[in-house]
Coordinates of C-alpha atoms and ligand atoms in Angstrom, one line a residue:
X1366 CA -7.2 7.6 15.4
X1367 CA -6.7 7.2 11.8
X1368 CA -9.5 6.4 9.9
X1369 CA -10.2 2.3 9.4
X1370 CA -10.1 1.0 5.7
X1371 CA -12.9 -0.7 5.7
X1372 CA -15.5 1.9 5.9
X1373 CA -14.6 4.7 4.2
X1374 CA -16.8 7.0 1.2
X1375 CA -16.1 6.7 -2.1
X1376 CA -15.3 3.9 -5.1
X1377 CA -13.0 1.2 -5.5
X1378 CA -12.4 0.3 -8.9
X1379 CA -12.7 -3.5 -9.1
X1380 CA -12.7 -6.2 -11.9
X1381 CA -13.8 -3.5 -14.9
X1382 CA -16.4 -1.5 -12.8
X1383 CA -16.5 0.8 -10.3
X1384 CA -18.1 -0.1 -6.4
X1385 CA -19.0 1.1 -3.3
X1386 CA -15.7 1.5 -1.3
X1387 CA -17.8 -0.2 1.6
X1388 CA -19.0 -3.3 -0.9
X1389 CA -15.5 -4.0 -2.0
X1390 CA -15.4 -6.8 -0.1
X1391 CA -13.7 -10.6 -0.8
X1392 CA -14.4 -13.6 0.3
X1393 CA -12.5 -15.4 3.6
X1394 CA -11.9 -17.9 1.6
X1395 CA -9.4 -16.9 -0.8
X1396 CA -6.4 -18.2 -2.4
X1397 CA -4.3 -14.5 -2.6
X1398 CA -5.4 -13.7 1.2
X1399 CA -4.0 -17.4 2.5
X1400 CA -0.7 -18.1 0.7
X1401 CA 0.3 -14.4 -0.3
X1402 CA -0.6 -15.0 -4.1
X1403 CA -0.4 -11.9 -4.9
X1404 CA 1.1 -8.5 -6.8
X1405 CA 0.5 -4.9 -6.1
X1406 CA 1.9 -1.3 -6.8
X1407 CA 2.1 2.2 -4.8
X1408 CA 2.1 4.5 -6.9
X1409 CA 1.2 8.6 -6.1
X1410 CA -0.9 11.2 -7.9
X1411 CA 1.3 15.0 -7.6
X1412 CA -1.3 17.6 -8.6
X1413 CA -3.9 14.6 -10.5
X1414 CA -1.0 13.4 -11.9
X1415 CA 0.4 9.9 -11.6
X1416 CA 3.7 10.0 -11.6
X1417 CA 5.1 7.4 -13.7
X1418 CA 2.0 5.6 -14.1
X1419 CA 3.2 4.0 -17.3
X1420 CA 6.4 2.2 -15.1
X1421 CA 4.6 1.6 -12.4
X1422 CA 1.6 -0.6 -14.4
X1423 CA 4.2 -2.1 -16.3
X1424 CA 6.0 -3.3 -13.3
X1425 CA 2.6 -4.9 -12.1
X1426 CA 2.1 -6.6 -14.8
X1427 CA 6.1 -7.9 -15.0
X1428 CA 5.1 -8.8 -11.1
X1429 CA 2.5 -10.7 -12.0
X1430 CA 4.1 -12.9 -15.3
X1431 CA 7.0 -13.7 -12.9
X1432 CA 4.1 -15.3 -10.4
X1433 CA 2.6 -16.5 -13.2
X1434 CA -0.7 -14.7 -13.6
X1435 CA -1.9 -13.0 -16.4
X1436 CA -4.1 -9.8 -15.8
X1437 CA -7.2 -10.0 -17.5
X1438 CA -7.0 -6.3 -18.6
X1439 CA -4.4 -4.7 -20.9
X1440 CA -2.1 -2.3 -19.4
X1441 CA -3.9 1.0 -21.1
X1442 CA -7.1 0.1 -19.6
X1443 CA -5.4 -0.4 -16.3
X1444 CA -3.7 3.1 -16.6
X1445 CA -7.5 4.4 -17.6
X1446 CA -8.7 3.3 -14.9
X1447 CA -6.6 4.7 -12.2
X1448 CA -6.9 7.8 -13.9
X1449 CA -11.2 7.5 -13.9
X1450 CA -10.6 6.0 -10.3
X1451 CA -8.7 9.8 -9.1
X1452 CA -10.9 11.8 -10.9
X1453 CA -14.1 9.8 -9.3
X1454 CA -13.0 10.5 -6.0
X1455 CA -11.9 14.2 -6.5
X1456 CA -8.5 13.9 -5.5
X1457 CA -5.5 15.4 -6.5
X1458 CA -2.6 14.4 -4.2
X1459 CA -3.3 10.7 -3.4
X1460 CA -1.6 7.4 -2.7
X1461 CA -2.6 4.8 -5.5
X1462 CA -2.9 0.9 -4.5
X1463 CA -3.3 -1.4 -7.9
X1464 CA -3.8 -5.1 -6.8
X1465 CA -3.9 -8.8 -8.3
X1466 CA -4.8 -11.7 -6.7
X1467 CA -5.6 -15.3 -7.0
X1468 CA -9.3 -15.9 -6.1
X1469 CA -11.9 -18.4 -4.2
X1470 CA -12.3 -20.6 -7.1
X1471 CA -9.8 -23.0 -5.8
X1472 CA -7.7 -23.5 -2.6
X1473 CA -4.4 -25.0 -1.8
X1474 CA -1.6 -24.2 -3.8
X1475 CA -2.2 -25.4 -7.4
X1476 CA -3.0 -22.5 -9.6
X1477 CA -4.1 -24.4 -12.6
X1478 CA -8.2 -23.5 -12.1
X1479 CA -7.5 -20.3 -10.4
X1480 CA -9.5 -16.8 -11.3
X1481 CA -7.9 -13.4 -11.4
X1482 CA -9.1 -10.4 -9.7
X1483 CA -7.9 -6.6 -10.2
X1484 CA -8.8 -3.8 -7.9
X1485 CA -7.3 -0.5 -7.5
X1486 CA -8.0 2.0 -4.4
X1487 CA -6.9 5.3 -4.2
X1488 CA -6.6 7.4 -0.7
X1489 CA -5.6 10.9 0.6
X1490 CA -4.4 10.5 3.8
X1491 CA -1.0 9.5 3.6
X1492 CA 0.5 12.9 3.0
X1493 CA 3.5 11.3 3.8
X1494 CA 4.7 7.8 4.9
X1495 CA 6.2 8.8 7.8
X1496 CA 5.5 11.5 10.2
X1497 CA 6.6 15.1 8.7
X1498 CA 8.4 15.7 12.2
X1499 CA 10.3 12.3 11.6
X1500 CA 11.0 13.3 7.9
X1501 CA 12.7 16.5 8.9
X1502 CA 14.6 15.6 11.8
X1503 CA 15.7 11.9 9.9
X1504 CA 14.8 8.4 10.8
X1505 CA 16.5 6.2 13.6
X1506 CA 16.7 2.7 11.9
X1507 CA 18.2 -0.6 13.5
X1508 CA 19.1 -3.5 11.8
X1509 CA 16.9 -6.3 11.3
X1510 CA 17.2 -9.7 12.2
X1511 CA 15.8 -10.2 9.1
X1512 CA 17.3 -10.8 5.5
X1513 CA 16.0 -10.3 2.0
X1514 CA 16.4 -13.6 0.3
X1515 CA 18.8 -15.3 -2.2
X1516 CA 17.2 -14.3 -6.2
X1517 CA 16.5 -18.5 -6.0
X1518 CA 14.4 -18.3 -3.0
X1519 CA 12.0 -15.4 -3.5
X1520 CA 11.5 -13.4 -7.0
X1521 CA 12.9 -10.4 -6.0
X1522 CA 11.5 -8.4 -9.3
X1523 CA 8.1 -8.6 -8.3
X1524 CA 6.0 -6.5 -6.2
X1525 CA 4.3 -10.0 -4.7
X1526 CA 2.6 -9.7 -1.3
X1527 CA 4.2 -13.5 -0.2
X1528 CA 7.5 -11.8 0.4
X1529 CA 5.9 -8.9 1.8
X1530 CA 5.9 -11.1 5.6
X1531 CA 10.1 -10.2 5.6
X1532 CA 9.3 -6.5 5.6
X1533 CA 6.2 -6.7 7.6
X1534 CA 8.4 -8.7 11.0
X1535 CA 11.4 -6.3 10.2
X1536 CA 9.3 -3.3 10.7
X1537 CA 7.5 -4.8 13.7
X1538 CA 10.9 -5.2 14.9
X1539 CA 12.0 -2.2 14.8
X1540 CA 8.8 -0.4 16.0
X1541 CA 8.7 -2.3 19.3
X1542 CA 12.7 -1.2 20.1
X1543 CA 11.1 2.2 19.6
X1544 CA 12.9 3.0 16.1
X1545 CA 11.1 4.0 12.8
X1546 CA 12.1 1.5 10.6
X1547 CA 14.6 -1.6 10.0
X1548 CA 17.5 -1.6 8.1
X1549 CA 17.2 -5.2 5.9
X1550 CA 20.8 -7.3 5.0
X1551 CA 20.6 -9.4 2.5
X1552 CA 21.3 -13.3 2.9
X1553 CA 25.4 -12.7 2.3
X1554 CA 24.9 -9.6 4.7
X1555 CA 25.2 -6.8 2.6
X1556 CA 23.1 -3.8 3.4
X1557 CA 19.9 -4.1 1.4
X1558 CA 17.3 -1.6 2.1
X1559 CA 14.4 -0.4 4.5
X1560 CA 11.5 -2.3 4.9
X1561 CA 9.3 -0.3 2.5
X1562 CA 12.1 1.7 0.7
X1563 CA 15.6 1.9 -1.1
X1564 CA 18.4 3.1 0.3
X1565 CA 21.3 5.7 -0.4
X1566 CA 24.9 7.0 1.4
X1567 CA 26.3 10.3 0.7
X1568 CA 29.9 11.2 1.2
X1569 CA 30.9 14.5 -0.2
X1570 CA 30.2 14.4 -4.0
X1571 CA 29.6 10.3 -4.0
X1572 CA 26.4 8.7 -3.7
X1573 CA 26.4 5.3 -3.3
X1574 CA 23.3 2.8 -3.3
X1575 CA 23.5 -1.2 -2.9
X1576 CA 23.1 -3.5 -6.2
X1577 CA 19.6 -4.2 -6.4
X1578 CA 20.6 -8.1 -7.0
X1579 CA 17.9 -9.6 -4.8
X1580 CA 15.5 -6.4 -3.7
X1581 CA 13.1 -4.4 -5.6
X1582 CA 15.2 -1.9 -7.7
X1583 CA 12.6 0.8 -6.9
X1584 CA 10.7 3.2 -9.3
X1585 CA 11.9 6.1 -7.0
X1586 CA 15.5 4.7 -6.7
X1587 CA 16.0 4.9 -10.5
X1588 CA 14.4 8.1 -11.0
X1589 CA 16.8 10.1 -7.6
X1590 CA 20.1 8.2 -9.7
X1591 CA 19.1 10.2 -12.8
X1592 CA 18.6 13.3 -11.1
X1593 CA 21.3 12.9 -8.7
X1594 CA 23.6 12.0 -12.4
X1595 CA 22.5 15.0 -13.6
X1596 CA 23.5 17.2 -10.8
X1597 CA 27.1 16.3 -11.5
X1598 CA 27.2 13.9 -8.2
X1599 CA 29.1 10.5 -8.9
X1600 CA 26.6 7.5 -8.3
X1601 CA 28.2 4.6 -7.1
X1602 CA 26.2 1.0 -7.0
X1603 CA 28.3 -1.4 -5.2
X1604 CA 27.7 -4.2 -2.3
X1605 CA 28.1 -2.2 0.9
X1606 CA 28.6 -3.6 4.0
X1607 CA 27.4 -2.8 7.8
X1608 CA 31.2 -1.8 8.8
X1609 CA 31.7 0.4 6.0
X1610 CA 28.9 3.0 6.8
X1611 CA 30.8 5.0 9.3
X1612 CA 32.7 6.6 6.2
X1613 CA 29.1 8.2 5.2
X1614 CA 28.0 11.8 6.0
X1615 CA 24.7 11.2 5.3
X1616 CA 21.8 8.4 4.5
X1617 CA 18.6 9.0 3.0
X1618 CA 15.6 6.3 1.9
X1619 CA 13.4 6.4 -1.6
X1620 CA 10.1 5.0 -2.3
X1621 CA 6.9 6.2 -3.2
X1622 CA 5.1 6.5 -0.2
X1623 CA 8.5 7.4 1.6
X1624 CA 9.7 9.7 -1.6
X1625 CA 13.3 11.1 -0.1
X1626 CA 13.6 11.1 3.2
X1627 CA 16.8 11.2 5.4
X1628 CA 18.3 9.0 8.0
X1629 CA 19.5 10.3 10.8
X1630 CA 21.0 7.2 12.5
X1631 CA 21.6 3.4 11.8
X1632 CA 22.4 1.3 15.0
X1633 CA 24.3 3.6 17.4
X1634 CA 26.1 5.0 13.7
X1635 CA 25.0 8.7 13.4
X1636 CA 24.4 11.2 10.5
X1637 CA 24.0 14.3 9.4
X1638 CA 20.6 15.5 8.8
X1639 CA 18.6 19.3 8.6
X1640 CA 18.6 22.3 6.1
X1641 CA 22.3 22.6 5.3
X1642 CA 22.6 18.9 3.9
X1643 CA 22.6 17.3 0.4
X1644 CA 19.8 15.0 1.4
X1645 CA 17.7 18.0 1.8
X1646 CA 18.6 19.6 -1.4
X1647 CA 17.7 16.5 -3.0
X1648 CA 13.9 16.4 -0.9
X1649 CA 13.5 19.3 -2.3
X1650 CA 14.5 18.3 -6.1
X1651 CA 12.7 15.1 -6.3
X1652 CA 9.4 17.6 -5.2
X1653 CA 9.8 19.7 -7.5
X1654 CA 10.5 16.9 -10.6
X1655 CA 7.2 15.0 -9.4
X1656 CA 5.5 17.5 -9.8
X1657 CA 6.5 18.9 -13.3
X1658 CA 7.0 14.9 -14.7
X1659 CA 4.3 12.6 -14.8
Ligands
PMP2475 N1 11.7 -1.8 -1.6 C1 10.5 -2.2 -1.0 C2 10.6 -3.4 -0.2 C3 9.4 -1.5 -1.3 O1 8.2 -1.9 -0.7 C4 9.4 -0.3 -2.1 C5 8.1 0.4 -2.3 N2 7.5 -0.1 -3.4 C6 10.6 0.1 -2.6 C7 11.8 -0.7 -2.3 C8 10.7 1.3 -3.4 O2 10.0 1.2 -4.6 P1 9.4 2.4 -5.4 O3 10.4 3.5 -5.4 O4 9.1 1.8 -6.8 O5 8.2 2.8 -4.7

């Protein structure tokens, strides 16, 4: 059994100080926990190095203008702080989890009197997102019932929990039909993305990746198109749809918690997966560049 996250050792860095991980506690009674009034970031230290730590604050803080909060710390201090938080709880390879949320010092959903909090919480345990055995032999996705939202409907630039609830029921979806993860369309039912991750076809010397027009254009999806550029591979973004995968050898997902990691099937539409593929070149790539980069 994987260990809770409520009582765990160590510090949680929260509102400019450093607590107790088991006193960083908030109230029931809170506006971010109630209407989803909230931003966050994953983020992972390689070696006590965050990579892209810079991006990754800076998308917080974009996340949180666009919801309309201001963060009551600069983005240096914030960066500081994550660094302090790693090096106060020893780690060196470690998930990172920034957060911003609308307090108790009002409820419903007017935001004019509302306080800011900022934690950030930093854990070792999630080596890798999904199971290594998964990660090597690909995931089985299906595709969700589910849709990621018109740009007018939910703001698709920020990291804001709210939205979150989409990813959340496509993944519960897909776990109780016994797959690893869901396969979102978006509302014109183009392929979008996985429910925590961005996604990529290979075919030959072409990689394409859907237009990140109304889903998070990840940190990790930006950095594999540079390096996959640089290898002398043509990237392709273009609106793909469901029918068209068939023409794909292979499929693999980015994210920061999920980093590279292939597909192995989509619905009942297979791919190839294991040593002798691209997607495994690239695995082994983006490891080496997170780990040199910061
Ligand atoms: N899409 C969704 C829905 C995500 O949750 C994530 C993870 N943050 C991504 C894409 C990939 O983003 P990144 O590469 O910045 O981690």
């Amino acid at each position: 059994m994987a260990k809770s996250f409520d009582n765990r050792d160590g510090w949680i860095w929260q509102d400019g100080e450093f607590i107790n991980w088991n006193e960083a506690k908030t109230h029931i009674i809170t506006q971010g926990l109630h209407y989803g009034s909230a931003v966050f970031e994953g983020e992972r230290s390689y070696n006590g190095n965050i990579f892209k730590s810079d991006q990754h604050t800076k998308r917080l803080f974009k996340s949180a203008e666009i919801i309309g909060i201001k963060i009551p710390f600069s983005e240096s201090e914030i960066n500081q702080s994550k660094f302090d938080l790693i090096k106060k709880m020893n780690f060196k390879e470690c998930y990172v989890r920034p957060i911003v949320w609308r307090g108790s010092s009002q409820m419903g959903l007017s935001t004019n009197n509302s306080n800011i909090h900022v934690a950030i919480a930093v854990w070792d345990d999630w080596a890798s997102y999904f199971k290594i055995e998964d990660r090597i032999a690909g995931l089985r996705l299906i595709t969700s019932p589910w849709k990621r939202p018109a740009p007018d409907t939910a703001p698709y630039e920020a990291k804001a929990s709210g939205p979150y609830i989409i990813c959340t029921l496509s993944k519960e979806y897909a776990e109780k039909k016994g797959y690893h993860d869901a396969l979102m369309l978006d509302y014109r039912g183009y392929i979008a993305e996985g429910t925590g991750a961005n996604i990529f076809f290979v075919k030959d010397k072409d990689i394409h990746t859907p237009i990140p027009d109304c889903f998070l254009n990840g940190i990790t999806r930006q950095t594999v198109i540079e390096m996959v550029k640089k290898q002398g591979f043509n990237l392709i973004e273009k609106y793909i749809k469901p029918d068209e995968i068939t023409n794909y050898d292979e499929a693999f997902l980015t994210g920061t918690a999920a980093e590279i990691t292939p597909i192995q099937s989509i619905d009942d539409v297979k791919f190839k997966t294991g040593h002798n593929c691209i997607t495994y070149k690239f695995m082994q790539d983006y490891s080496e560049l997170v780990n040199t980069v910061s």
